[in-house]
Coordinates of N, CA and C in Angstrom, one line a residue:
X1 N -15.3 13.5 2.1 CA -14.1 13.7 2.9 C -13.1 12.5 2.5
X2 N -11.8 12.9 2.5 CA -10.8 11.9 2.2 C -10.0 11.5 3.5
X3 N -9.5 10.3 3.5 CA -8.7 9.8 4.6 C -7.4 9.3 4.1
X4 N -6.4 9.6 4.8 CA -5.0 9.1 4.5 C -5.0 7.6 5.0
X5 N -4.8 6.7 4.1 CA -4.8 5.3 4.4 C -3.5 4.7 4.2
X6 N -2.9 4.2 5.4 CA -1.5 3.7 5.3 C -1.6 2.2 5.8
X7 N -1.7 1.3 4.9 CA -1.8 -0.1 5.2 C -0.5 -0.7 5.9
X8 N -0.7 -1.9 6.4 CA 0.4 -2.7 6.9 C 1.5 -2.8 5.8
X9 N 2.8 -2.7 6.2 CA 3.9 -3.0 5.4 C 4.3 -4.4 5.7
X10 N 4.0 -5.4 4.9 CA 4.2 -6.8 5.2 C 5.4 -7.4 4.5
X11 N 6.1 -6.5 3.6 CA 7.2 -7.0 2.8 C 7.7 -6.0 2.0
X12 N 8.3 -6.3 0.9 CA 8.9 -5.4 0.0 C 8.9 -5.9 -1.5
X13 N 9.6 -5.1 -2.3 CA 9.7 -5.5 -3.7 C 10.6 -6.8 -3.8
X14 N 10.1 -7.7 -4.5 CA 10.7 -9.0 -4.7 C 11.9 -9.0 -5.6
X15 N 12.7 -10.1 -5.6 CA 13.9 -10.2 -6.5 C 13.4 -10.3 -7.9
X16 N 14.3 -9.8 -8.8 CA 14.0 -9.9 -10.2 C 13.1 -8.9 -10.8
X17 N 12.6 -8.0 -10.0 CA 11.7 -6.9 -10.4 C 12.4 -5.9 -11.2
X18 N 11.8 -5.4 -12.3 CA 12.4 -4.4 -13.1 C 12.0 -3.0 -12.6
X19 N 12.7 -2.5 -11.6 CA 12.3 -1.3 -10.9 C 13.5 -0.3 -10.9
X20 N 13.3 0.9 -11.4 CA 14.3 1.9 -11.3 C 13.7 3.2 -11.1
X21 N 13.9 3.8 -9.9 CA 13.3 5.1 -9.5 C 13.7 6.2 -10.4
X22 N 14.8 6.1 -11.2 CA 15.2 7.2 -12.1 C 14.3 7.3 -13.3
X23 N 13.4 6.3 -13.5 CA 12.4 6.4 -14.6 C 11.3 7.4 -14.3
X24 N 11.3 8.0 -13.1 CA 10.3 9.0 -12.8 C 8.9 8.4 -12.5
X25 N 7.9 8.8 -13.2 CA 6.5 8.5 -12.9 C 6.3 7.0 -13.1
X26 N 7.0 6.3 -13.9 CA 6.8 4.9 -14.2 C 8.1 4.1 -13.9
X27 N 8.5 3.9 -12.6 CA 9.7 3.2 -12.3 C 9.6 1.7 -12.4
X28 N 8.4 1.2 -12.5 CA 8.2 -0.3 -12.5 C 7.9 -0.7 -14.0
X29 N 8.6 -1.7 -14.5 CA 8.3 -2.2 -15.8 C 7.8 -3.7 -15.6
X30 N 6.7 -4.0 -16.1 CA 6.2 -5.4 -15.9 C 5.4 -5.5 -14.6
X31 N 5.1 -6.8 -14.2 CA 4.3 -7.0 -13.0 C 5.0 -6.6 -11.8
X32 N 4.3 -6.2 -10.8 CA 4.8 -6.0 -9.4 C 5.1 -7.4 -8.8
X33 N 6.3 -7.5 -8.2 CA 6.6 -8.7 -7.4 C 6.7 -8.3 -5.9
X34 N 5.8 -8.8 -5.1 CA 5.7 -8.4 -3.7 C 6.2 -9.7 -2.9
X35 N 7.2 -9.5 -2.1 CA 7.7 -10.6 -1.3 C 7.4 -10.3 0.2
X36 N 6.6 -11.2 0.8 CA 6.2 -11.1 2.2 C 7.3 -11.5 3.1
X37 N 7.6 -10.6 4.1 CA 8.6 -10.9 5.1 C 7.9 -11.3 6.4
X38 N 6.7 -10.7 6.6 CA 5.8 -11.0 7.7 C 4.4 -10.7 7.2
X39 N 3.4 -10.9 8.1 CA 2.1 -10.6 7.7 C 1.2 -10.7 9.0
X40 N 0.5 -9.6 9.2 CA -0.4 -9.6 10.4 C -1.9 -9.9 10.0
X41 N -2.1 -10.2 8.8 CA -3.4 -10.7 8.4 C -4.3 -9.7 7.6
X42 N -3.8 -8.5 7.3 CA -4.6 -7.5 6.7 C -4.9 -7.9 5.2
X43 N -6.1 -7.4 4.7 CA -6.5 -7.7 3.3 C -5.9 -6.7 2.3
X44 N -5.2 -5.7 2.8 CA -4.4 -4.7 2.0 C -3.1 -4.4 2.6
X45 N -2.0 -4.6 1.8 CA -0.7 -4.3 2.3 C 0.0 -3.4 1.3
X46 N 1.1 -2.8 1.7 CA 1.8 -1.9 0.9 C 3.4 -2.0 1.0
X47 N 4.0 -1.4 0.1 CA 5.5 -1.2 0.1 C 5.8 -0.2 -1.0
X48 N 6.7 0.7 -0.7 CA 7.3 1.6 -1.6 C 6.3 2.3 -2.6
X49 N 5.1 2.6 -2.2 CA 4.1 3.2 -3.1 C 3.4 2.2 -3.9
X50 N 3.3 1.0 -3.6 CA 2.6 -0.1 -4.2 C 1.7 -0.7 -3.2
X51 N 0.5 -1.1 -3.7 CA -0.5 -1.7 -2.8 C -1.0 -3.0 -3.4
X52 N -1.2 -4.0 -2.6 CA -1.8 -5.2 -3.0 C -3.0 -5.6 -2.1
X53 N -4.0 -6.2 -2.7 CA -5.2 -6.6 -1.9 C -5.4 -8.1 -2.1
X54 N -6.1 -8.7 -1.1 CA -6.4 -10.1 -1.3 C -7.5 -10.3 -2.4
X55 N -7.6 -11.5 -2.9 CA -8.6 -11.7 -4.0 C -10.0 -11.4 -3.5
X56 N -10.3 -11.7 -2.3 CA -11.7 -11.4 -1.8 C -11.9 -9.9 -1.7
X57 N -10.9 -9.1 -1.4 CA -11.1 -7.6 -1.4 C -11.2 -7.1 -2.8
X58 N -10.4 -7.7 -3.7 CA -10.4 -7.3 -5.1 C -11.8 -7.6 -5.7
X59 N -12.4 -8.7 -5.4 CA -13.7 -9.0 -5.8 C -14.8 -8.0 -5.3
X60 N -14.6 -7.6 -4.1 CA -15.6 -6.7 -3.5 C -15.4 -5.3 -4.2
X61 N -14.2 -4.9 -4.5 CA -14.0 -3.7 -5.2 C -14.6 -3.7 -6.6
X62 N -14.4 -4.8 -7.3 CA -15.0 -5.0 -8.6 C -16.6 -4.9 -8.6
X63 N -17.1 -5.4 -7.5 CA -18.6 -5.4 -7.4 C -19.1 -4.0 -6.9
X64 N -18.3 -3.2 -6.4 CA -18.7 -1.9 -5.9 C -18.7 -0.8 -6.9
X65 N -19.4 0.3 -6.6 CA -19.4 1.5 -7.5 C -18.2 2.4 -7.4
X66 N -17.2 2.0 -6.6 CA -16.1 2.8 -6.3 C -15.3 3.1 -7.5
X67 N -14.6 4.3 -7.6 CA -13.9 4.8 -8.7 C -12.4 5.1 -8.3
X68 N -11.6 5.3 -9.4 CA -10.3 5.8 -9.1 C -9.2 4.8 -8.9
X69 N -9.4 3.6 -9.4 CA -8.5 2.5 -9.2 C -8.5 1.6 -10.4
X70 N -7.5 0.8 -10.5 CA -7.4 -0.3 -11.4 C -6.9 -1.5 -10.6
X71 N -7.2 -2.7 -11.0 CA -6.6 -3.9 -10.4 C -5.6 -4.5 -11.4
X72 N -4.5 -4.9 -11.0 CA -3.5 -5.5 -11.9 C -2.8 -6.7 -11.3
X73 N -1.9 -7.2 -12.1 CA -1.2 -8.4 -11.8 C -0.1 -8.2 -10.7
X74 N 0.0 -9.2 -9.8 CA 1.1 -9.1 -8.9 C 1.6 -10.6 -8.7
X75 N 2.9 -10.7 -8.6 CA 3.6 -12.0 -8.2 C 3.9 -11.9 -6.8
X76 N 3.4 -12.9 -6.0 CA 3.6 -12.9 -4.6 C 4.5 -14.1 -4.2
X77 N 5.5 -13.8 -3.4 CA 6.4 -14.8 -2.9 C 6.6 -14.5 -1.4
X78 N 7.3 -15.4 -0.7 CA 7.6 -15.2 0.7 C 9.1 -15.4 1.0
X79 N 9.6 -14.6 1.9 CA 11.0 -14.8 2.3 C 11.1 -16.0 3.2
X80 N 12.3 -16.5 3.3 CA 12.5 -17.7 4.1 C 12.0 -17.6 5.5
X81 N 12.3 -16.4 6.1 CA 11.8 -16.2 7.5 C 10.3 -16.2 7.6
X82 N 9.6 -15.8 6.6 CA 8.2 -15.8 6.6 C 7.7 -17.3 6.7
X83 N 8.3 -18.1 5.9 CA 7.9 -19.5 6.0 C 8.1 -20.2 7.3
X84 N 9.2 -19.7 8.0 CA 9.5 -20.2 9.4 C 8.5 -19.7 10.4
X85 N 8.2 -18.4 10.3 CA 7.4 -17.8 11.5 C 6.0 -17.4 11.2
X86 N 5.6 -17.3 9.9 CA 4.2 -16.9 9.6 C 3.4 -17.8 8.8
X87 N 3.9 -18.9 8.4 CA 3.2 -19.9 7.5 C 1.9 -20.4 8.2
X88 N 1.9 -20.4 9.5 CA 0.7 -20.9 10.2 C -0.5 -19.9 10.0
X89 N -0.3 -18.7 9.5 CA -1.4 -17.8 9.3 C -2.2 -18.0 8.0
X90 N -1.7 -18.8 7.2 CA -2.4 -19.2 6.0 C -2.5 -18.0 5.0
X91 N -1.4 -17.6 4.5 CA -1.4 -16.5 3.5 C -2.2 -16.8 2.3
X92 N -3.2 -15.9 2.0 CA -4.0 -16.2 0.8 C -3.2 -16.4 -0.5
X93 N -3.7 -17.3 -1.3 CA -3.0 -17.5 -2.6 C -3.3 -16.4 -3.6
X94 N -4.5 -15.8 -3.6 CA -4.9 -14.8 -4.6 C -4.7 -13.4 -4.1
X95 N -3.9 -12.6 -4.8 CA -3.6 -11.2 -4.5 C -3.7 -10.5 -5.8
X96 N -4.1 -9.2 -5.8 CA -4.1 -8.4 -6.9 C -3.5 -7.0 -6.6
X97 N -2.9 -6.4 -7.5 CA -2.3 -5.0 -7.3 C -3.4 -4.0 -7.4
X98 N -3.5 -3.1 -6.4 CA -4.4 -2.0 -6.4 C -3.6 -0.8 -6.9
X99 N -4.1 -0.2 -8.1 CA -3.4 0.9 -8.7 C -4.3 2.1 -8.6
X100 N -4.0 3.1 -7.7 CA -4.8 4.3 -7.6 C -4.7 5.2 -8.9
X101 N -5.8 5.6 -9.5 CA -5.8 6.3 -10.7 C -6.6 7.6 -10.6
X102 N -7.3 7.8 -9.5 CA -8.3 8.9 -9.3 C -7.7 10.2 -9.0
X103 N -8.5 11.2 -9.0 CA -8.2 12.6 -8.6 C -9.2 13.1 -7.6
X104 N -8.7 14.0 -6.7 CA -9.6 14.6 -5.7 C -10.6 15.4 -6.5
X105 N -10.2 16.2 -7.5 CA -11.0 17.0 -8.3 C -12.2 16.3 -8.9
X106 N -11.9 15.0 -9.3 CA -12.9 14.2 -10.0 C -13.8 13.5 -9.0
X107 N -13.5 13.6 -7.7 CA -14.3 13.0 -6.7 C -14.2 11.5 -6.6
X108 N -13.0 11.0 -7.1 CA -12.8 9.5 -7.1 C -12.6 9.0 -5.7
X109 N -12.7 7.7 -5.5 CA -12.6 7.1 -4.2 C -11.2 6.7 -3.8
X110 N -10.3 6.5 -4.8 CA -8.9 6.2 -4.5 C -8.1 7.2 -5.2
X111 N -7.2 7.9 -4.5 CA -6.4 9.0 -5.0 C -5.0 8.8 -4.5
X112 N -4.0 9.0 -5.3 CA -2.6 9.0 -4.9 C -2.2 10.5 -4.6
X113 N -2.0 10.7 -3.3 CA -1.7 12.1 -2.8 C -0.2 12.4 -3.1
X114 N 0.7 11.5 -2.8 CA 2.1 11.6 -3.1 C 2.5 10.3 -3.7
X115 N 3.7 10.1 -4.0 CA 4.1 8.8 -4.5 C 3.8 7.6 -3.6
X116 N 3.7 7.9 -2.3 CA 3.4 6.8 -1.4 C 2.2 7.0 -0.5
X117 N 1.5 8.1 -0.7 CA 0.3 8.3 0.2 C -1.0 8.1 -0.5
X118 N -1.8 7.1 0.0 CA -3.0 6.8 -0.6 C -4.1 7.5 0.2
X119 N -5.0 8.2 -0.6 CA -6.2 8.8 0.0 C -7.4 7.9 -0.4
X120 N -8.3 7.7 0.5 CA -9.6 7.0 0.2 C -10.8 7.8 0.7
X121 N -11.8 7.7 -0.1 CA -13.1 8.5 0.3 C -13.8 7.8 1.4
X122 N -14.8 8.4 1.9 CA -15.6 7.8 3.0 C -16.2 6.5 2.5
X123 N -16.7 6.4 1.3 CA -17.3 5.2 0.7 C -16.2 4.1 0.6
X124 N -15.0 4.4 0.2 CA -14.0 3.4 0.1 C -13.6 2.9 1.4
X125 N -13.5 3.8 2.4 CA -13.1 3.4 3.8 C -14.2 2.5 4.3
X126 N -15.5 2.8 4.0 CA -16.6 2.0 4.5 C -16.4 0.5 4.0
X127 N -16.1 0.4 2.7 CA -15.9 -0.9 2.1 C -14.7 -1.6 2.7
X128 N -13.6 -0.9 2.9 CA -12.3 -1.4 3.4 C -12.5 -1.9 4.8
X129 N -13.4 -1.3 5.6 CA -13.6 -1.7 7.0 C -14.4 -3.0 7.1
X130 N -15.0 -3.5 6.0 CA -15.6 -4.8 6.0 C -14.6 -5.9 6.0
X131 N -13.4 -5.5 5.8 CA -12.3 -6.5 5.7 C -11.3 -6.3 6.8
X132 N -10.3 -7.1 6.9 CA -9.3 -7.0 7.9 C -8.3 -5.9 7.6
X133 N -8.4 -4.8 8.3 CA -7.4 -3.7 8.1 C -6.9 -3.2 9.4
X134 N -6.9 -4.1 10.4 CA -6.6 -3.7 11.8 C -5.2 -3.0 11.9
X135 N -4.3 -3.3 11.0 CA -2.9 -2.7 11.2 C -2.7 -1.5 10.3
X136 N -3.7 -1.0 9.7 CA -3.6 0.2 8.8 C -3.7 1.4 9.7
X137 N -3.0 2.5 9.4 CA -3.1 3.8 10.0 C -4.1 4.6 9.2
X138 N -5.1 5.2 9.8 CA -6.1 6.0 9.1 C -6.2 7.3 9.8
X139 N -6.1 8.4 9.0 CA -6.2 9.7 9.5 C -6.9 10.6 8.5
X140 N -7.5 11.7 9.0 CA -8.1 12.6 8.0 C -7.1 13.2 7.1
X141 N -7.4 13.3 5.8 CA -6.4 13.8 4.8 C -6.1 15.3 5.0
X142 N -7.0 16.0 5.6 CA -6.8 17.4 5.8 C -5.9 17.8 7.0
X143 N -5.4 16.7 7.7 CA -4.4 16.9 8.8 C -3.1 16.5 8.3
X144 N -2.0 17.1 8.7 CA -0.7 16.7 8.4 C -0.4 15.3 8.9
X145 N 0.2 14.5 8.1 CA 0.5 13.1 8.6 C 1.5 13.2 9.7
X146 N 1.4 12.2 10.6 CA 2.4 12.1 11.7 C 3.7 11.6 11.1
X147 N 4.8 12.2 11.6 CA 6.1 11.8 11.1 C 6.9 11.3 12.3
X148 N 7.4 10.1 12.3 CA 8.1 9.6 13.4 C 9.4 10.4 13.6
X149 N 10.0 10.2 14.8 CA 11.2 10.9 15.1 C 12.3 10.5 14.2
X150 N 12.4 9.2 13.9 CA 13.4 8.6 13.0 C 13.2 9.3 11.6
X151 N 12.0 9.3 11.1 CA 11.8 9.9 9.8 C 12.1 11.4 9.8
X152 N 11.7 12.1 10.9 CA 12.0 13.5 11.0 C 13.5 13.8 10.8
X153 N 14.3 13.0 11.5 CA 15.8 13.1 11.4 C 16.3 12.8 10.0
X154 N 15.7 11.8 9.4 CA 16.1 11.5 8.0 C 15.8 12.7 7.1
X155 N 14.6 13.2 7.2 CA 14.2 14.3 6.3 C 15.0 15.5 6.6
X156 N 15.4 15.8 7.8 CA 16.3 16.9 8.1 C 17.7 16.7 7.5
X157 N 18.2 15.5 7.5 CA 19.5 15.2 6.9 C 19.4 15.4 5.4
X158 N 18.3 15.0 4.8 CA 18.1 15.1 3.3 C 18.0 16.6 2.9
X159 N 17.3 17.4 3.8 CA 17.2 18.9 3.5 C 18.6 19.5 3.6
X160 N 19.4 19.1 4.6 CA 20.7 19.6 4.8 C 21.6 19.3 3.6
X161 N 21.5 18.1 3.1 CA 22.3 17.7 1.9 C 21.9 18.5 0.7
X162 N 20.6 18.8 0.6 CA 20.2 19.6 -0.6 C 20.6 21.0 -0.5
X163 N 20.9 21.5 0.7 CA 21.3 22.9 0.9 C 22.8 23.1 0.6
X164 N 23.5 22.0 0.6 CA 25.0 22.1 0.4 C 25.4 22.4 -1.0

């Protein structure tokens, strides 16, 4: 069984990144630059369809039999407000990019459902639960994801624009 796994959004794409969504399937050229704006302490965080994990979680993934992912380089920085309000949390120095490469048909443990939706298997979720993921939203993948009222209005506006 797969679970939709939505980690904490602790920041966004950092300055100087070579990112252009018009490139289609590969909008990012070069390493991911993740800039923390805040952080609640989770070992996996996300932004814009990119995921990063702490070094200790990356090590556990490497030691596991889990499939459907690669680990890659990430440049991590913090915004000025992070340094003022969150520096006491002790942001880990080591982070790696988690790149989902699996397929449901292949029975992989990490699958990209849409550009921004990560699916994880029971085995992957079991491993993730050994780490701090308190701020992640987890739901069965066979259920429709919850859509906030704000997002629902946005999607309705986008549909209306497309019909014009």
